[in-house]
PDB file of C-alpha atoms in Angstrom:
ATOM      1  CA  UNK A 333     -35.078 -10.707 -11.034  1.00  0.00           C
ATOM      2  CA  UNK A 334     -33.087 -13.878 -10.448  1.00  0.00           C
ATOM      3  CA  UNK A 335     -30.070 -13.768  -8.145  1.00  0.00           C
ATOM      4  CA  UNK A 336     -27.625 -14.536 -10.964  1.00  0.00           C
ATOM      5  CA  UNK A 337     -29.004 -11.738 -13.114  1.00  0.00           C
ATOM      6  CA  UNK A 338     -28.902  -9.340 -10.168  1.00  0.00           C
ATOM      7  CA  UNK A 339     -25.246 -10.163  -9.450  1.00  0.00           C
ATOM      8  CA  UNK A 340     -24.396  -9.786 -13.117  1.00  0.00           C
ATOM      9  CA  UNK A 341     -25.859  -6.282 -13.204  1.00  0.00           C
ATOM     10  CA  UNK A 342     -24.212  -5.460  -9.883  1.00  0.00           C
ATOM     11  CA  UNK A 343     -20.810  -6.445 -11.308  1.00  0.00           C
ATOM     12  CA  UNK A 344     -21.367  -4.286 -14.381  1.00  0.00           C
ATOM     13  CA  UNK A 345     -22.710  -1.243 -12.514  1.00  0.00           C
ATOM     14  CA  UNK A 346     -20.145  -1.272  -9.711  1.00  0.00           C
ATOM     15  CA  UNK A 347     -17.247  -1.893 -12.095  1.00  0.00           C
ATOM     16  CA  UNK A 348     -18.258   0.919 -14.443  1.00  0.00           C
ATOM     17  CA  UNK A 349     -18.773   3.122 -11.374  1.00  0.00           C
ATOM     18  CA  UNK A 350     -15.260   2.228 -10.246  1.00  0.00           C
ATOM     19  CA  UNK A 351     -13.968   3.230 -13.675  1.00  0.00           C
ATOM     20  CA  UNK A 352     -15.661   6.617 -13.261  1.00  0.00           C
ATOM     21  CA  UNK A 353     -14.225   7.101  -9.783  1.00  0.00           C
ATOM     22  CA  UNK A 354     -10.774   6.241 -11.030  1.00  0.00           C
ATOM     23  CA  UNK A 355     -11.070   8.755 -13.861  1.00  0.00           C
ATOM     24  CA  UNK A 356     -11.547  11.555 -11.338  1.00  0.00           C
ATOM     25  CA  UNK A 357      -8.852  10.536  -8.903  1.00  0.00           C
ATOM     26  CA  UNK A 358      -6.470   7.597  -8.901  1.00  0.00           C
ATOM     27  CA  UNK A 359      -4.643   6.789  -5.745  1.00  0.00           C
ATOM     28  CA  UNK A 360      -1.268   5.190  -5.235  1.00  0.00           C
ATOM     29  CA  UNK A 361      -2.711   1.741  -5.283  1.00  0.00           C
ATOM     30  CA  UNK A 362      -4.357  -0.828  -7.445  1.00  0.00           C
ATOM     31  CA  UNK A 363      -7.927  -1.384  -8.405  1.00  0.00           C
ATOM     32  CA  UNK A 364      -8.160  -4.781  -9.897  1.00  0.00           C
ATOM     33  CA  UNK A 365     -10.988  -7.211 -10.328  1.00  0.00           C
ATOM     34  CA  UNK A 366     -11.720 -10.081 -12.657  1.00  0.00           C
ATOM     35  CA  UNK A 367     -13.353  -7.399 -14.692  1.00  0.00           C
ATOM     36  CA  UNK A 368     -10.363  -5.174 -14.726  1.00  0.00           C
ATOM     37  CA  UNK A 369      -7.097  -4.848 -13.000  1.00  0.00           C
ATOM     38  CA  UNK A 370      -7.342  -1.153 -12.975  1.00  0.00           C
ATOM     39  CA  UNK A 371      -3.731  -0.146 -12.453  1.00  0.00           C
ATOM     40  CA  UNK A 372      -3.700   3.161 -10.621  1.00  0.00           C
ATOM     41  CA  UNK A 373      -1.017   5.731 -10.142  1.00  0.00           C
ATOM     42  CA  UNK A 374      -0.936   8.982  -8.238  1.00  0.00           C
ATOM     43  CA  UNK A 375      -2.107  11.016 -11.188  1.00  0.00           C
ATOM     44  CA  UNK A 376      -4.720  10.421 -13.823  1.00  0.00           C
ATOM     45  CA  UNK A 377      -5.561  11.310 -17.379  1.00  0.00           C
ATOM     46  CA  UNK A 378      -7.037  14.628 -16.277  1.00  0.00           C
ATOM     47  CA  UNK A 379      -3.691  15.694 -14.867  1.00  0.00           C
ATOM     48  CA  UNK A 380      -1.912  14.685 -18.070  1.00  0.00           C
ATOM     49  CA  UNK A 381      -4.260  16.828 -20.115  1.00  0.00           C
ATOM     50  CA  UNK A 382      -4.019  19.799 -17.750  1.00  0.00           C
ATOM     51  CA  UNK A 383      -0.233  19.723 -17.372  1.00  0.00           C
ATOM     52  CA  UNK A 384       0.437  18.613 -20.956  1.00  0.00           C
ATOM     53  CA  UNK A 385       3.039  16.217 -19.568  1.00  0.00           C
ATOM     54  CA  UNK A 386       3.436  12.778 -17.995  1.00  0.00           C
ATOM     55  CA  UNK A 387       5.797  13.833 -15.214  1.00  0.00           C
ATOM     56  CA  UNK A 388       5.470  11.568 -12.142  1.00  0.00           C
ATOM     57  CA  UNK A 389       2.955   9.380 -13.981  1.00  0.00           C
ATOM     58  CA  UNK A 390       3.902   5.745 -14.474  1.00  0.00           C
ATOM     59  CA  UNK A 391       3.190   4.124 -17.814  1.00  0.00           C
ATOM     60  CA  UNK A 392       3.584   0.432 -16.956  1.00  0.00           C
ATOM     61  CA  UNK A 393       0.421   0.214 -14.785  1.00  0.00           C
ATOM     62  CA  UNK A 394      -1.698   1.260 -17.772  1.00  0.00           C
ATOM     63  CA  UNK A 395       0.053  -1.260 -20.000  1.00  0.00           C
ATOM     64  CA  UNK A 396      -0.112  -4.223 -17.610  1.00  0.00           C
ATOM     65  CA  UNK A 397      -3.733  -3.445 -16.782  1.00  0.00           C
ATOM     66  CA  UNK A 398      -4.600  -3.460 -20.475  1.00  0.00           C
ATOM     67  CA  UNK A 399      -2.939  -6.854 -20.904  1.00  0.00           C
ATOM     68  CA  UNK A 400      -4.807  -8.185 -17.897  1.00  0.00           C
ATOM     69  CA  UNK A 401      -8.097  -6.872 -19.293  1.00  0.00           C
ATOM     70  CA  UNK A 402      -7.437  -8.621 -22.594  1.00  0.00           C
ATOM     71  CA  UNK A 403      -6.601 -11.846 -20.766  1.00  0.00           C
ATOM     72  CA  UNK A 404      -9.877 -11.784 -18.844  1.00  0.00           C
ATOM     73  CA  UNK A 405     -11.703 -10.818 -22.021  1.00  0.00           C
ATOM     74  CA  UNK A 406     -10.398 -13.967 -23.692  1.00  0.00           C
ATOM     75  CA  UNK A 407     -11.412 -15.942 -20.579  1.00  0.00           C
ATOM     76  CA  UNK A 408     -14.935 -14.523 -20.850  1.00  0.00           C
ATOM     77  CA  UNK A 409     -15.093 -15.429 -24.527  1.00  0.00           C
ATOM     78  CA  UNK A 410     -14.006 -19.025 -23.868  1.00  0.00           C
ATOM     79  CA  UNK A 411     -16.494 -19.228 -21.016  1.00  0.00           C
ATOM     80  CA  UNK A 412     -19.177 -17.420 -23.072  1.00  0.00           C
ATOM     81  CA  UNK A 413     -19.807 -15.149 -20.104  1.00  0.00           C
ATOM     82  CA  UNK A 414     -21.246 -11.866 -21.357  1.00  0.00           C
ATOM     83  CA  UNK A 415     -20.734 -10.092 -18.022  1.00  0.00           C
ATOM     84  CA  UNK A 416     -16.987 -10.711 -18.048  1.00  0.00           C
ATOM     85  CA  UNK A 417     -16.801  -9.830 -21.738  1.00  0.00           C
ATOM     86  CA  UNK A 418     -18.649  -6.519 -21.375  1.00  0.00           C
ATOM     87  CA  UNK A 419     -16.722  -5.100 -18.439  1.00  0.00           C
ATOM     88  CA  UNK A 420     -13.371  -6.107 -19.865  1.00  0.00           C
ATOM     89  CA  UNK A 421     -14.165  -4.576 -23.247  1.00  0.00           C
ATOM     90  CA  UNK A 422     -14.874  -1.317 -21.407  1.00  0.00           C
ATOM     91  CA  UNK A 423     -11.737  -1.701 -19.295  1.00  0.00           C
ATOM     92  CA  UNK A 424      -9.485  -2.500 -22.236  1.00  0.00           C
ATOM     93  CA  UNK A 425     -10.819   0.441 -24.261  1.00  0.00           C
ATOM     94  CA  UNK A 426     -10.201   2.803 -21.334  1.00  0.00           C
ATOM     95  CA  UNK A 427      -6.650   1.549 -20.887  1.00  0.00           C
ATOM     96  CA  UNK A 428      -5.982   1.921 -24.614  1.00  0.00           C
ATOM     97  CA  UNK A 429      -7.278   5.498 -24.347  1.00  0.00           C
ATOM     98  CA  UNK A 430      -4.897   6.158 -21.429  1.00  0.00           C
ATOM     99  CA  UNK A 431      -2.004   4.685 -23.411  1.00  0.00           C
ATOM    100  CA  UNK A 432      -2.785   6.895 -26.414  1.00  0.00           C
ATOM    101  CA  UNK A 433      -3.002  10.002 -24.218  1.00  0.00           C
ATOM    102  CA  UNK A 434       0.237   9.045 -22.488  1.00  0.00           C
ATOM    103  CA  UNK A 435       1.992   8.562 -25.823  1.00  0.00           C
ATOM    104  CA  UNK A 436       0.743  11.966 -26.934  1.00  0.00           C
ATOM    105  CA  UNK A 437       2.131  13.862 -23.932  1.00  0.00           C
ATOM    106  CA  UNK A 438       5.239  11.915 -22.965  1.00  0.00           C
ATOM    107  CA  UNK A 439       8.708  13.117 -23.892  1.00  0.00           C
ATOM    108  CA  UNK A 440      10.078   9.568 -23.739  1.00  0.00           C
ATOM    109  CA  UNK A 441       8.192   8.279 -26.748  1.00  0.00           C
ATOM    110  CA  UNK A 442      10.923   5.831 -27.770  1.00  0.00           C
ATOM    111  CA  UNK A 443      10.955   4.139 -24.351  1.00  0.00           C
ATOM    112  CA  UNK A 444       7.166   4.005 -24.156  1.00  0.00           C
ATOM    113  CA  UNK A 445       6.905   2.586 -27.673  1.00  0.00           C
ATOM    114  CA  UNK A 446       9.514  -0.053 -26.786  1.00  0.00           C
ATOM    115  CA  UNK A 447       7.547  -1.104 -23.715  1.00  0.00           C
ATOM    116  CA  UNK A 448       4.354  -1.218 -25.754  1.00  0.00           C
ATOM    117  CA  UNK A 449       6.080  -3.364 -28.385  1.00  0.00           C
ATOM    118  CA  UNK A 450       7.306  -5.783 -25.714  1.00  0.00           C
ATOM    119  CA  UNK A 451       3.783  -6.014 -24.285  1.00  0.00           C
ATOM    120  CA  UNK A 452       2.331  -6.658 -27.746  1.00  0.00           C
ATOM    121  CA  UNK A 453       4.931  -9.396 -28.290  1.00  0.00           C
ATOM    122  CA  UNK A 454       4.070 -11.034 -24.966  1.00  0.00           C
ATOM    123  CA  UNK A 455       0.381 -10.857 -25.831  1.00  0.00           C
ATOM    124  CA  UNK A 456       0.972 -12.408 -29.267  1.00  0.00           C
ATOM    125  CA  UNK A 457       3.079 -15.288 -27.946  1.00  0.00           C
ATOM    126  CA  UNK A 458       0.600 -15.917 -25.121  1.00  0.00           C
ATOM    127  CA  UNK A 459      -2.277 -16.090 -27.580  1.00  0.00           C
ATOM    128  CA  UNK A 460      -0.240 -18.412 -29.809  1.00  0.00           C
ATOM    129  CA  UNK A 461       0.540 -20.685 -26.845  1.00  0.00           C
ATOM    130  CA  UNK A 462      -3.045 -20.929 -25.608  1.00  0.00           C
ATOM    131  CA  UNK A 463      -4.535 -21.470 -29.064  1.00  0.00           C
ATOM    132  CA  UNK A 464      -1.880 -23.846 -30.427  1.00  0.00           C
ATOM    133  CA  UNK A 465      -0.453 -25.931 -27.583  1.00  0.00           C
ATOM    134  CA  UNK A 466      -3.483 -26.248 -25.327  1.00  0.00           C
ATOM    135  CA  UNK A 467      -6.520 -28.273 -26.392  1.00  0.00           C
ATOM    136  CA  UNK A 468      -9.883 -26.583 -26.539  1.00  0.00           C
ATOM    137  CA  UNK A 469     -12.189 -26.982 -23.598  1.00  0.00           C
ATOM    138  CA  UNK A 470     -11.552 -27.166 -19.862  1.00  0.00           C
ATOM    139  CA  UNK A 471      -7.761 -27.435 -20.124  1.00  0.00           C
ATOM    140  CA  UNK A 472      -7.363 -24.185 -22.046  1.00  0.00           C
ATOM    141  CA  UNK A 473      -9.936 -22.423 -19.869  1.00  0.00           C
ATOM    142  CA  UNK A 474      -8.278 -23.576 -16.637  1.00  0.00           C
ATOM    143  CA  UNK A 475      -4.772 -22.606 -17.745  1.00  0.00           C
ATOM    144  CA  UNK A 476      -5.967 -19.176 -18.851  1.00  0.00           C
ATOM    145  CA  UNK A 477      -7.965 -18.660 -15.657  1.00  0.00           C
ATOM    146  CA  UNK A 478      -4.973 -19.603 -13.524  1.00  0.00           C
ATOM    147  CA  UNK A 479      -2.665 -17.242 -15.433  1.00  0.00           C
ATOM    148  CA  UNK A 480      -5.084 -14.313 -15.188  1.00  0.00           C
ATOM    149  CA  UNK A 481      -5.717 -15.004 -11.507  1.00  0.00           C
ATOM    150  CA  UNK A 482      -2.016 -14.975 -10.640  1.00  0.00           C
ATOM    151  CA  UNK A 483      -1.485 -11.688 -12.487  1.00  0.00           C
ATOM    152  CA  UNK A 484      -4.539 -10.082 -10.884  1.00  0.00           C
ATOM    153  CA  UNK A 485      -3.616 -11.151  -7.351  1.00  0.00           C
ATOM    154  CA  UNK A 486      -0.074  -9.849  -7.831  1.00  0.00           C
ATOM    155  CA  UNK A 487      -1.493  -6.490  -8.937  1.00  0.00           C
ATOM    156  CA  UNK A 488      -3.759  -6.430  -5.883  1.00  0.00           C
ATOM    157  CA  UNK A 489      -0.913  -7.110  -3.466  1.00  0.00           C
ATOM    158  CA  UNK A 490       1.608  -4.756  -5.083  1.00  0.00           C
ATOM    159  CA  UNK A 491       0.400  -1.591  -3.272  1.00  0.00           C
ATOM    160  CA  UNK A 492       0.585  -3.128   0.206  1.00  0.00           C
ATOM    161  CA  UNK A 493       4.017  -1.560   0.694  1.00  0.00           C
ATOM    162  CA  UNK A 494       2.434   1.828   0.010  1.00  0.00           C
ATOM    163  CA  UNK A 495      -0.262   1.138   2.587  1.00  0.00           C
ATOM    164  CA  UNK A 496       2.452   0.220   5.087  1.00  0.00           C
ATOM    165  CA  UNK A 497       4.045   3.616   4.450  1.00  0.00           C
ATOM    166  CA  UNK A 498       0.702   5.284   5.160  1.00  0.00           C
ATOM    167  CA  UNK A 499       0.474   3.411   8.461  1.00  0.00           C
ATOM    168  CA  UNK A 500       3.902   4.752   9.437  1.00  0.00           C
ATOM    169  CA  UNK A 501       3.203   8.320   8.320  1.00  0.00           C
ATOM    170  CA  UNK A 502      -0.460   8.533   9.307  1.00  0.00           C
ATOM    171  CA  UNK A 503      -1.175  10.518   6.135  1.00  0.00           C
ATOM    172  CA  UNK A 504      -4.162   9.286   4.105  1.00  0.00           C
ATOM    173  CA  UNK A 505      -4.327  12.227   1.700  1.00  0.00           C
ATOM    174  CA  UNK A 506      -2.924  10.085  -1.130  1.00  0.00           C
ATOM    175  CA  UNK A 507      -5.878   7.678  -0.792  1.00  0.00           C
ATOM    176  CA  UNK A 508      -9.265   8.098  -2.433  1.00  0.00           C
ATOM    177  CA  UNK A 509     -12.171   7.171  -0.189  1.00  0.00           C
ATOM    178  CA  UNK A 510     -14.713   6.901  -3.069  1.00  0.00           C
ATOM    179  CA  UNK A 511     -12.299   4.625  -4.928  1.00  0.00           C
ATOM    180  CA  UNK A 512     -11.917   2.407  -1.846  1.00  0.00           C
ATOM    181  CA  UNK A 513     -15.711   2.134  -1.547  1.00  0.00           C
ATOM    182  CA  UNK A 514     -16.073   1.367  -5.253  1.00  0.00           C
ATOM    183  CA  UNK A 515     -13.353  -1.289  -5.043  1.00  0.00           C
ATOM    184  CA  UNK A 516     -15.024  -2.933  -2.043  1.00  0.00           C
ATOM    185  CA  UNK A 517     -18.442  -3.230  -3.690  1.00  0.00           C
ATOM    186  CA  UNK A 518     -16.958  -4.255  -7.042  1.00  0.00           C
ATOM    187  CA  UNK A 519     -14.788  -6.983  -5.536  1.00  0.00           C
ATOM    188  CA  UNK A 520     -17.646  -8.230  -3.344  1.00  0.00           C
ATOM    189  CA  UNK A 521     -19.975  -8.414  -6.352  1.00  0.00           C
ATOM    190  CA  UNK A 522     -17.460 -10.426  -8.362  1.00  0.00           C
ATOM    191  CA  UNK A 523     -16.770 -12.797  -5.458  1.00  0.00           C
ATOM    192  CA  UNK A 524     -20.494 -13.510  -5.057  1.00  0.00           C
ATOM    193  CA  UNK A 525     -20.843 -13.846  -8.831  1.00  0.00           C
ATOM    194  CA  UNK A 526     -17.969 -16.332  -8.928  1.00  0.00           C
ATOM    195  CA  UNK A 527     -19.439 -18.332  -6.061  1.00  0.00           C
ATOM    196  CA  UNK A 528     -22.746 -18.615  -7.917  1.00  0.00           C
ATOM    197  CA  UNK A 529     -20.864 -19.911 -10.965  1.00  0.00           C
ATOM    198  CA  UNK A 530     -18.653 -22.123  -8.785  1.00  0.00           C
ATOM    199  CA  UNK A 531     -15.720 -20.503 -10.578  1.00  0.00           C
ATOM    200  CA  UNK A 532     -12.805 -19.975  -8.226  1.00  0.00           C
ATOM    201  CA  UNK A 533     -10.776 -18.282 -10.946  1.00  0.00           C
ATOM    202  CA  UNK A 534     -13.223 -15.415 -10.390  1.00  0.00           C
ATOM    203  CA  UNK A 535     -13.537 -15.740  -6.610  1.00  0.00           C
ATOM    204  CA  UNK A 536      -9.853 -15.967  -5.647  1.00  0.00           C
ATOM    205  CA  UNK A 537      -8.402 -12.959  -7.533  1.00  0.00           C
ATOM    206  CA  UNK A 538     -11.215 -10.689  -6.323  1.00  0.00           C
ATOM    207  CA  UNK A 539     -11.031 -11.671  -2.660  1.00  0.00           C
ATOM    208  CA  UNK A 540      -7.878  -9.576  -1.991  1.00  0.00           C
ATOM    209  CA  UNK A 541      -9.834  -6.535  -3.216  1.00  0.00           C
ATOM    210  CA  UNK A 542     -12.161  -6.877  -0.236  1.00  0.00           C
ATOM    211  CA  UNK A 543      -9.199  -7.291   2.109  1.00  0.00           C
ATOM    212  CA  UNK A 544      -7.263  -4.273   0.814  1.00  0.00           C
ATOM    213  CA  UNK A 545     -10.428  -2.131   0.830  1.00  0.00           C
ATOM    214  CA  UNK A 546     -11.022  -2.991   4.485  1.00  0.00           C
ATOM    215  CA  UNK A 547      -7.438  -1.955   5.225  1.00  0.00           C
ATOM    216  CA  UNK A 548      -8.087   1.391   3.524  1.00  0.00           C
ATOM    217  CA  UNK A 549     -11.303   1.868   5.523  1.00  0.00           C
ATOM    218  CA  UNK A 550      -9.357   1.237   8.707  1.00  0.00           C
ATOM    219  CA  UNK A 551      -6.710   3.758   7.673  1.00  0.00           C
ATOM    220  CA  UNK A 552      -9.373   6.395   7.022  1.00  0.00           C
ATOM    221  CA  UNK A 553     -10.983   5.639  10.383  1.00  0.00           C
ATOM    222  CA  UNK A 554      -7.645   5.610  12.194  1.00  0.00           C
ATOM    223  CA  UNK A 555      -6.030   8.668  10.592  1.00  0.00           C
ATOM    224  CA  UNK A 556      -8.974  10.571   9.082  1.00  0.00           C
ATOM    225  CA  UNK A 557      -9.288  13.144  11.849  1.00  0.00           C
ATOM    226  CA  UNK A 558      -5.534  13.716  11.834  1.00  0.00           C
ATOM    227  CA  UNK A 559      -5.752  14.850   8.196  1.00  0.00           C
ATOM    228  CA  UNK A 560      -8.560  17.392   8.361  1.00  0.00           C
ATOM    229  CA  UNK A 561      -7.116  19.150   5.318  1.00  0.00           C
ATOM    230  CA  UNK A 562      -7.640  16.131   3.097  1.00  0.00           C
ATOM    231  CA  UNK A 563     -10.469  17.063   0.650  1.00  0.00           C
ATOM    232  CA  UNK A 564     -11.162  13.475  -0.418  1.00  0.00           C
ATOM    233  CA  UNK A 565     -11.934  12.331   3.132  1.00  0.00           C
ATOM    234  CA  UNK A 566     -13.305  15.534   4.637  1.00  0.00           C
ATOM    235  CA  UNK A 567     -16.094  15.618   2.072  1.00  0.00           C
ATOM    236  CA  UNK A 568     -17.254  12.208   3.287  1.00  0.00           C
ATOM    237  CA  UNK A 569     -17.638  13.546   6.856  1.00  0.00           C
ATOM    238  CA  UNK A 570     -20.029  16.352   5.923  1.00  0.00           C
TER     239      UNK A 570
END
C-alpha cells in the first residue's frame, strides 16, 4: 500500500472513530479537523434522547460545525479529493441529525429556527460569492481554503479558556480521554496527509488539534490521580 493511500485510509478511519467517540461522550471542548470541526458540548445526543430536553446543551456548536463541514466538503469537491469529500459528507450528515434531534426536543423552537435560518442565509451568500465573484481554479480554491482554515482554527482555540479553568481547578472529569486520543490521531493523520499533498490549508488548521490534545494528555497525567472517581480516566488506568 502506498503511503498516500495509507494516510487517506488513516484519515477516514480515525475521523470516523472520533465521530463514534464523540457520540458516546462529548467534552467541553472542540474536536475539529479538516474533515470535521466537530463542535462539542458537555452533553450529547444520547442525553437529549434520555432526558427528552436540551437543557444545558448548546445549539450553536452543532450549527457552526455543520457549516464548517459543508465548507470543507466544497473544498474537497473543488480539489477532487475523495478523502475530504467522504469524511465531510459523514460529518455533515451527523450534524444535520443532531440539529434535527435538537429541534425535536428543544422548547425554544422559534429561536433555534431563527439561528438555523441565519446560518442557511450565510451559507447561501457564501456559495453565491465563491461561485459568482471568484474565478474558477486556484483563486477560488485558495480563498475557500483560507476561509475554512480560519474558521477551523478559531473552533480549535475556542475551548482553551475551558482548559485554563481545568488547570486552576485540577478537575479533569469533564474531559474525555478517548476523545482526546481520537483527536490526536485524527489531527496527526490529516497533518501528514496535507504535507504529502503540499496543501497547507489542510496542515495548518489541523496542527492545533495536536497541540490541544497534548495539553489534555498533560492534564490527565497531572490531575488524573487526584480525580480517582472520574470514570472516563479511571477506566484507562485498569
